Tab-separated table of C-alpha atoms in Angstrom:
chain	number	residue	atom	x	y	z
A	1	MET	CA	-22.720	1.502	21.235
A	2	GLY	CA	-22.976	3.958	18.409
A	3	PHE	CA	-25.895	3.514	16.086
A	4	VAL	CA	-26.328	5.549	12.965
A	5	GLY	CA	-29.478	4.807	11.056
A	6	GLU	CA	-29.960	1.075	11.415
A	7	VAL	CA	-26.276	0.203	11.530
A	8	SER	CA	-24.048	-0.007	14.561
A	9	ILE	CA	-20.391	0.710	14.170
A	10	ASP	CA	-19.616	-2.570	15.885
A	11	ASP	CA	-21.722	-4.432	13.349
A	12	LEU	CA	-19.920	-2.742	10.497
A	13	TRP	CA	-16.594	-3.534	12.083
A	14	ARG	CA	-17.453	-7.153	12.790
A	15	THR	CA	-18.820	-7.729	9.321
A	16	HIS	CA	-16.312	-5.919	7.161
A	17	ALA	CA	-13.139	-5.164	9.095
A	18	ASP	CA	-11.158	-8.253	8.111
A	19	GLU	CA	-11.670	-7.923	4.395
A	20	LEU	CA	-11.135	-4.185	4.545
A	21	LEU	CA	-7.916	-4.595	6.509
A	22	ARG	CA	-6.599	-6.945	3.832
A	23	PHE	CA	-7.629	-4.500	1.128
A	24	ALA	CA	-6.079	-1.563	2.974
A	25	THR	CA	-2.862	-3.478	3.557
A	26	VAL	CA	-2.486	-4.064	-0.166
A	27	LEU	CA	-3.266	-0.430	-0.898
A	28	ALA	CA	-1.327	1.282	1.840
A	29	GLY	CA	0.789	-1.197	3.763
A	30	PRO	CA	0.212	-2.792	7.152
A	31	HIS	CA	1.236	0.212	9.212
A	32	ASP	CA	-1.545	2.434	7.971
A	33	ALA	CA	-4.184	-0.203	7.297
A	34	TYR	CA	-5.916	-0.008	10.631
A	35	ASP	CA	-6.190	3.771	10.629
A	36	ILE	CA	-7.575	3.744	7.128
A	37	VAL	CA	-10.186	1.103	7.859
A	38	ALA	CA	-11.203	2.693	11.136
A	39	ASP	CA	-11.767	5.965	9.346
A	40	ALA	CA	-13.690	4.254	6.584
A	41	VAL	CA	-15.972	2.436	8.998
A	42	LEU	CA	-16.662	5.573	10.965
A	43	GLY	CA	-17.408	7.427	7.783
A	44	ALA	CA	-19.669	4.673	6.528
A	45	ALA	CA	-21.596	4.610	9.763
A	46	ALA	CA	-22.100	8.333	9.589
A	47	ALA	CA	-23.290	8.042	6.002
A	48	ALA	CA	-25.481	4.994	6.567
A	49	SER	CA	-28.660	7.006	6.759
A	50	GLU	CA	-27.960	8.860	3.548
A	51	PRO	CA	-30.223	7.696	0.740
A	52	THR	CA	-27.323	7.655	-1.723
A	53	VAL	CA	-25.590	4.865	0.176
A	54	THR	CA	-27.267	1.770	-1.233
A	55	ASN	CA	-24.369	-0.657	-1.145
A	56	ARG	CA	-22.587	-0.406	2.172
A	57	ARG	CA	-19.801	-2.843	1.299
A	58	ALA	CA	-18.995	-0.983	-1.896
A	59	TYR	CA	-19.072	2.266	0.007
A	60	LEU	CA	-16.552	0.903	2.479
A	61	PHE	CA	-14.205	-0.363	-0.222
A	62	ARG	CA	-14.315	2.997	-1.957
A	63	ALA	CA	-13.760	4.792	1.330
A	64	VAL	CA	-10.693	2.657	1.996
A	65	ALA	CA	-9.370	3.292	-1.505
A	66	ASN	CA	-9.885	7.048	-1.153
A	67	ARG	CA	-8.180	7.163	2.213
A	68	ALA	CA	-5.320	5.037	0.910
A	69	TYR	CA	-4.872	7.540	-1.892
A	70	ASP	CA	-4.668	10.368	0.644
A	71	GLU	CA	-2.126	8.419	2.660
A	72	HIS	CA	-0.159	7.726	-0.487
A	73	ARG	CA	0.180	11.393	-1.242
A	74	SER	CA	1.321	12.270	2.252
A	75	ARG	CA	3.499	9.275	2.992
A	76	LYS	CA	4.732	8.085	-0.340
A	77	ARG	CA	8.146	7.062	0.787
A	78	ARG	CA	7.190	4.999	3.804
A	79	TRP	CA	4.219	3.571	2.013
A	80	ARG	CA	6.377	2.076	-0.694
A	81	ARG	CA	8.886	0.759	1.769
A	82	ASP	CA	6.200	-0.950	3.816
A	83	LEU	CA	4.485	-2.434	0.838
A	84	ALA	CA	7.541	-3.680	-0.939
A	85	ALA	CA	8.639	-5.549	2.160
A	86	VAL	CA	11.555	-6.855	0.179
A	87	GLY	CA	14.650	-4.816	-0.419
A	88	PRO	CA	17.525	-5.203	-2.836
A	89	ALA	CA	19.419	-7.688	-0.725
A	90	THR	CA	21.033	-9.264	-3.736
A	91	THR	CA	21.076	-9.102	-7.469
A	92	GLU	CA	19.198	-12.366	-7.692
A	93	GLN	CA	15.903	-13.320	-6.140
A	94	PRO	CA	14.859	-16.832	-5.250
A	95	ASP	CA	11.311	-16.554	-6.486
A	96	ASP	CA	9.445	-14.651	-9.145
A	97	HIS	CA	6.755	-13.343	-6.862
A	98	ILE	CA	9.279	-11.344	-4.863
A	99	ASP	CA	9.936	-9.169	-7.868
A	100	VAL	CA	6.217	-8.901	-8.422
A	101	ARG	CA	5.609	-7.939	-4.835
A	102	ARG	CA	8.106	-5.163	-5.154
A	103	ALA	CA	6.446	-4.081	-8.361
A	104	VAL	CA	3.026	-4.082	-6.723
A	105	ALA	CA	4.296	-1.384	-4.394
A	106	HIS	CA	4.915	0.859	-7.380
A	107	LEU	CA	1.473	0.539	-8.917
A	108	THR	CA	-0.979	3.357	-8.498
A	109	VAL	CA	-3.571	3.027	-5.766
A	110	GLN	CA	-6.259	2.434	-8.368
A	111	GLN	CA	-4.187	-0.231	-10.105
A	112	ARG	CA	-3.505	-1.975	-6.829
A	113	ALA	CA	-7.167	-1.875	-5.871
A	114	VAL	CA	-8.184	-3.423	-9.169
A	115	VAL	CA	-5.448	-6.048	-9.020
A	116	TYR	CA	-6.440	-7.023	-5.485
A	117	LEU	CA	-10.110	-7.326	-6.303
A	118	ALA	CA	-9.388	-9.279	-9.465
A	119	TYR	CA	-6.786	-11.662	-8.089
A	120	TRP	CA	-7.577	-11.955	-4.411
A	121	GLU	CA	-11.339	-11.508	-4.371
A	122	ASP	CA	-11.665	-13.133	-7.813
A	123	LEU	CA	-14.166	-10.525	-8.904
A	124	PRO	CA	-14.937	-10.116	-12.597
A	125	GLU	CA	-14.205	-6.735	-14.117
A	126	ARG	CA	-17.860	-5.734	-14.129
A	127	ALA	CA	-18.185	-6.406	-10.400
A	128	ILE	CA	-14.994	-4.445	-9.737
A	129	ALA	CA	-16.412	-1.567	-11.729
A	130	GLU	CA	-19.565	-1.570	-9.644
A	131	LEU	CA	-17.672	-1.835	-6.387
A	132	LEU	CA	-15.308	1.033	-7.143
A	133	GLU	CA	-17.822	3.050	-9.166
A	134	LEU	CA	-15.647	2.995	-12.251
A	135	SER	CA	-16.610	2.230	-15.810
A	136	PRO	CA	-15.915	-1.332	-17.010
A	137	GLY	CA	-13.577	0.109	-19.615
A	138	THR	CA	-11.558	1.921	-16.974
A	139	VAL	CA	-11.286	-1.239	-14.922
A	140	HIS	CA	-10.161	-3.216	-17.950
A	141	ARG	CA	-7.517	-0.678	-18.938
A	142	THR	CA	-6.320	-0.288	-15.359
A	143	LEU	CA	-5.942	-4.028	-14.964
A	144	GLU	CA	-4.103	-4.392	-18.248
A	145	ARG	CA	-1.684	-1.591	-17.401
A	146	ALA	CA	-1.050	-3.112	-14.008
A	147	ARG	CA	-0.438	-6.532	-15.551
A	148	ASP	CA	1.990	-5.002	-18.049
A	149	THR	CA	3.920	-3.411	-15.206
A	150	LEU	CA	3.970	-6.609	-13.183
A	151	ARG	CA	4.898	-8.716	-16.191
A	152	LYS	CA	8.047	-6.636	-16.601
A	153	ALA	CA	8.993	-7.512	-13.047
A	154	LEU	CA	9.098	-11.161	-14.060
A	155	ARG	CA	11.543	-10.639	-16.899
B	1	MET	CA	-8.582	-15.470	-14.508
B	2	SER	CA	-6.032	-17.687	-16.158
B	3	ASN	CA	-3.336	-19.544	-14.296
B	4	ASP	CA	-0.294	-18.444	-16.249
B	5	PRO	CA	3.004	-17.666	-14.479
B	6	LEU	CA	2.171	-13.976	-14.176
B	7	ASP	CA	-1.174	-14.689	-12.529
B	8	ARG	CA	0.421	-17.121	-10.114
B	9	ALA	CA	3.143	-14.642	-9.247
B	10	ILE	CA	0.587	-11.901	-8.642
B	11	ARG	CA	-1.456	-14.138	-6.362
B	12	ASN	CA	1.650	-15.166	-4.462
B	13	ALA	CA	2.706	-11.553	-4.065
B	14	LEU	CA	-0.745	-10.585	-2.808
B	15	ARG	CA	-0.709	-13.512	-0.422
B	16	ASP	CA	2.508	-12.249	1.120
B	17	ILE	CA	1.238	-8.693	1.396
B	18	VAL	CA	-2.141	-9.709	2.790
B	19	ALA	CA	-0.386	-11.892	5.369
B	20	ALA	CA	0.850	-8.694	6.980
B	21	ALA	CA	-2.666	-7.299	7.388
B	22	PRO	CA	-3.712	-6.640	10.963
B	23	GLY	CA	-6.736	-8.547	12.208
B	24	ARG	CA	-9.858	-6.823	13.409
B	25	ASP	CA	-9.258	-8.232	16.892
B	26	ASP	CA	-5.683	-7.054	17.010
B	27	VAL	CA	-6.701	-3.586	18.028
B	28	PRO	CA	-7.456	-2.705	21.631
B	29	VAL	CA	-9.603	0.302	20.810
B	30	ARG	CA	-13.056	-0.315	19.387
B	31	PRO	CA	-14.351	1.965	16.665
B	32	ASP	CA	-17.234	3.255	18.795
B	33	HIS	CA	-14.717	4.459	21.337
B	34	LEU	CA	-13.001	6.403	18.628
B	35	ARG	CA	-16.259	7.857	17.464
B	36	ALA	CA	-17.168	8.916	20.963
B	37	GLU	CA	-14.044	11.040	21.051
B	38	GLY	CA	-15.174	12.873	17.934
B	39	GLY	CA	-13.287	13.880	14.813
B	40	ARG	CA	-10.488	11.944	13.182
B	41	HIS	CA	-8.455	10.041	15.702
B	42	ARG	CA	-5.509	7.823	15.223
B	43	PRO	CA	-6.193	4.633	17.149
B	44	LEU	CA	-4.216	4.305	20.312
B	45	VAL	CA	-2.681	1.137	18.990
B	46	ALA	CA	-1.107	3.077	16.166
B	47	VAL	CA	0.380	5.571	18.557
B	48	ALA	CA	1.632	2.724	20.738
B	49	ALA	CA	3.090	0.985	17.694
B	50	GLY	CA	4.967	4.149	16.828
B	51	LEU	CA	6.445	4.326	20.288
B	52	VAL	CA	7.297	0.650	20.168
B	53	ALA	CA	8.937	1.084	16.778
B	54	ALA	CA	11.068	3.876	18.172
B	55	ALA	CA	12.039	1.696	21.117
B	56	GLY	CA	12.785	-1.157	18.721
B	57	ILE	CA	15.223	0.963	16.791
B	58	VAL	CA	17.103	1.692	19.992
B	59	ALA	CA	17.095	-1.994	20.830
B	60	VAL	CA	18.476	-2.974	17.440
B	61	VAL	CA	21.238	-0.423	17.691
B	62	ALA	CA	22.055	-1.708	21.147
B	63	VAL	CA	22.482	-5.318	20.107
B	64	THR	CA	24.162	-4.952	16.763
B	65	THR	CA	27.718	-5.114	18.050
B	66	ARG	CA	29.172	-8.231	16.557
B	67	SER	CA	31.861	-8.791	19.141
B	68	THR	CA	29.256	-9.337	21.823
B	69	ILE	CA	27.414	-11.840	19.725
B	70	THR	CA	30.319	-13.967	18.670
B	71	THR	CA	31.649	-14.346	22.181
B	72	ASP	CA	28.265	-15.659	23.241
B	73	ILE	CA	28.115	-18.362	20.656
B	74	ALA	CA	28.819	-21.889	21.738
B	75	ARG	CA	30.142	-23.501	18.601
B	76	SER	CA	29.499	-27.001	17.481
B	77	SER	CA	32.752	-28.892	17.209
B	78	THR	CA	31.337	-31.506	14.861
B	79	PRO	CA	30.027	-30.313	11.530
B	80	THR	CA	27.279	-32.596	10.338
B	81	THR	CA	27.602	-31.881	6.651
B	82	ALA	CA	30.544	-31.308	4.430
B	83	ALA	CA	28.971	-28.442	2.543
B	84	THR	CA	27.635	-26.430	5.435
B	85	THR	CA	28.813	-25.658	8.902
B	86	THR	CA	25.855	-26.434	11.006
B	87	THR	CA	25.833	-24.454	14.196
B	88	VAL	CA	22.774	-22.285	14.607
B	89	ALA	CA	22.692	-20.501	17.899
B	90	VAL	CA	19.442	-18.831	18.820
B	91	THR	CA	19.111	-16.016	21.233
B	92	SER	CA	16.239	-13.895	22.313
B	93	THR	CA	17.780	-10.758	23.693
B	94	ALA	CA	16.024	-7.892	25.354
B	95	ALA	CA	18.359	-4.954	25.481
B	96	PRO	CA	20.089	-4.242	27.688
B	97	THR	CA	19.840	-7.673	29.339
B	98	PRO	CA	20.797	-10.568	27.023
B	99	GLY	CA	18.333	-13.428	26.981
B	100	PRO	CA	19.247	-17.089	27.219
B	101	LEU	CA	20.980	-18.758	24.305
B	102	GLN	CA	19.280	-21.559	22.472
B	103	ARG	CA	21.173	-23.678	20.030
B	104	VAL	CA	19.512	-25.071	16.894
B	105	GLU	CA	21.415	-27.282	14.511
B	106	PHE	CA	20.744	-28.339	10.976
B	107	ARG	CA	19.899	-31.965	10.777
B	108	SER	CA	22.657	-34.140	9.428
B	109	GLY	CA	22.698	-34.142	5.662
B	110	THR	CA	20.528	-31.048	5.317
B	111	SER	CA	21.317	-27.434	4.662
B	112	ASN	CA	18.121	-25.880	5.900
B	113	ALA	CA	16.539	-25.230	9.259
B	114	SER	CA	13.276	-23.788	10.431
B	115	VAL	CA	12.779	-22.112	13.779
B	116	SER	CA	9.587	-20.822	15.351
B	117	GLY	CA	9.645	-17.883	17.661
B	118	GLU	CA	7.782	-14.966	19.030
B	119	VAL	CA	9.157	-11.478	19.066
B	120	VAL	CA	7.775	-8.668	21.150
B	121	PRO	CA	8.270	-4.930	20.809
B	122	GLY	CA	11.600	-3.743	22.065
B	123	MET	CA	13.210	-7.144	21.740
B	124	THR	CA	15.237	-8.736	19.006
B	125	ASP	CA	15.626	-12.416	18.304
B	126	ARG	CA	19.049	-13.185	16.947
B	127	TYR	CA	20.038	-16.213	14.992
B	128	VAL	CA	23.631	-17.010	14.261
B	129	LEU	CA	24.692	-19.199	11.386
B	130	GLU	CA	28.224	-20.126	10.548
B	131	ALA	CA	28.791	-20.299	6.822
B	132	SER	CA	31.494	-20.039	4.239
B	133	ALA	CA	32.382	-17.541	1.550
B	134	GLU	CA	30.632	-18.074	-1.777
B	135	GLN	CA	27.774	-19.908	-0.164
B	136	ARG	CA	24.318	-18.474	-0.493
B	137	MET	CA	21.935	-17.897	2.364
B	138	ILE	CA	18.206	-17.682	1.844
B	139	VAL	CA	16.096	-16.543	4.751
B	140	ASN	CA	12.340	-16.291	4.860
B	141	VAL	CA	10.162	-15.257	7.749
B	142	ASP	CA	6.578	-16.410	7.723
B	143	THR	CA	4.331	-14.380	9.964
B	144	ALA	CA	1.026	-12.607	10.123
B	145	SER	CA	2.598	-9.817	12.138
B	146	GLU	CA	4.818	-6.886	11.268
B	147	ILE	CA	8.050	-8.783	11.654
B	148	THR	CA	11.178	-8.409	9.574
B	149	PHE	CA	14.767	-9.536	9.760
B	150	SER	CA	18.190	-8.224	8.899
B	151	ILE	CA	21.285	-10.196	7.964
B	152	PHE	CA	24.745	-9.133	9.052
B	153	ALA	CA	28.049	-10.414	7.719
B	154	PRO	CA	30.857	-11.486	10.060
B	155	ASP	CA	32.333	-7.983	9.902
B	156	GLY	CA	28.987	-6.417	10.815
B	157	THR	CA	28.072	-5.258	7.337
B	158	ALA	CA	24.355	-5.367	6.737
B	159	LEU	CA	23.630	-7.667	3.805
B	160	ALA	CA	19.874	-7.287	4.078
B	161	GLU	CA	17.745	-5.012	6.194
B	162	ASP	CA	14.118	-5.135	7.208
B	163	GLU	CA	13.291	-8.009	4.911
B	164	VAL	CA	10.721	-10.776	4.975
B	165	LEU	CA	12.560	-12.756	2.341
B	166	ALA	CA	16.129	-12.367	1.163
B	167	ALA	CA	18.800	-14.294	-0.662
B	168	VAL	CA	22.364	-13.158	-0.155
B	169	ASP	CA	25.674	-14.346	-1.487
B	170	LEU	CA	28.027	-14.679	1.441
B	171	PRO	CA	31.265	-12.717	1.193
B	172	ALA	CA	33.402	-14.455	3.831
B	173	ASP	CA	33.779	-17.362	6.197
B	174	GLY	CA	32.352	-16.782	9.632
B	175	ASP	CA	29.279	-16.162	11.706
B	176	TYR	CA	26.322	-14.462	10.106
B	177	VAL	CA	23.722	-12.907	12.346
B	178	VAL	CA	20.055	-12.761	11.482
B	179	GLU	CA	18.140	-10.360	13.667
B	180	VAL	CA	14.380	-10.601	13.853
B	181	THR	CA	12.461	-7.612	15.055
B	182	THR	CA	8.990	-6.158	14.961
B	183	THR	CA	7.821	-2.751	13.879
B	184	GLY	CA	4.376	-3.379	15.280
B	185	ALA	CA	2.855	-5.197	18.179
B	186	GLY	CA	5.003	-8.284	17.659
B	187	GLY	CA	3.795	-11.828	17.305
B	188	GLU	CA	4.700	-15.334	16.353
B	189	TYR	CA	6.767	-16.234	13.338
B	190	GLU	CA	8.565	-19.060	11.659
B	191	ILE	CA	11.906	-18.366	10.064
B	192	ASP	CA	13.535	-20.611	7.501
B	193	PHE	CA	17.245	-20.702	6.748
B	194	LEU	CA	18.766	-22.311	3.721
B	195	ILE	CA	22.469	-22.344	2.984
B	196	ASN	CA	23.832	-23.811	-0.183
């Protein structure tokens, strides 16, 4: 059992893995989600004793987002394919959210993170800003840009 | 957050994406094992999934021949609806040995069917639906695992590949094959067919 500071890796995993795996899947697709979260948890455990880490959950979310960004740069093609999960089978789609899902795959990592936290976790913009260590204004603009992009997918 | 159509569509899209997330208990290697090995390690499950995916590709290629499929289909001689031919033959085939055939039929007066199954790495579940030109087929697979399907026309042309939801306009009369496969560790799924 690996303990770093007062936190065991198993405790971190048990407490946060499910929500982080969902977050990572939205950011990077299901194929890479586990790797990303495993890395984030290991990194968080190693950093647990650092005085700068005051909010472990926020640290983990940021770690996942940062790792997803790295994955995005190295695996852009597969990442989009995995996330879209719906290909151009036909010129018409049976439901609006299919177009939106495809559009989600083309958002930036930061936009996707903000959209997920706003729509899935139902966090207000200020809480998202604190979690991701962004300014409230950045969160607001990011969310609006993402919504504009997704709105076009509905037209 | 308001509940306008955009918001609903975003939530629905996220729901579908999140449904594909692996669970924390899906992985055979615990994080402390990884840490004990030192450095950045790809979990063994990811490596295994890669190998399985490679094997799955071989399996799909091996079972895609349409002539084999159509000769295996036991057709229903009595259509139950005027609009839709209703034979749905179900097969779970592990290449190279074909699995047993299982027939599923649309209920009389309906044009949709739902089938539950479980697909494992290296295997492909195949569903065969007889339909007519100018009909439309909508297929949706509901699963928490990395499972997708492909739709093939009677002449073997792929109409949709690696989808979780697709709607295709059918180009000809005949048997359409829906192949379900997994790119991960496999799992249970429910697949819905609608022909109209």
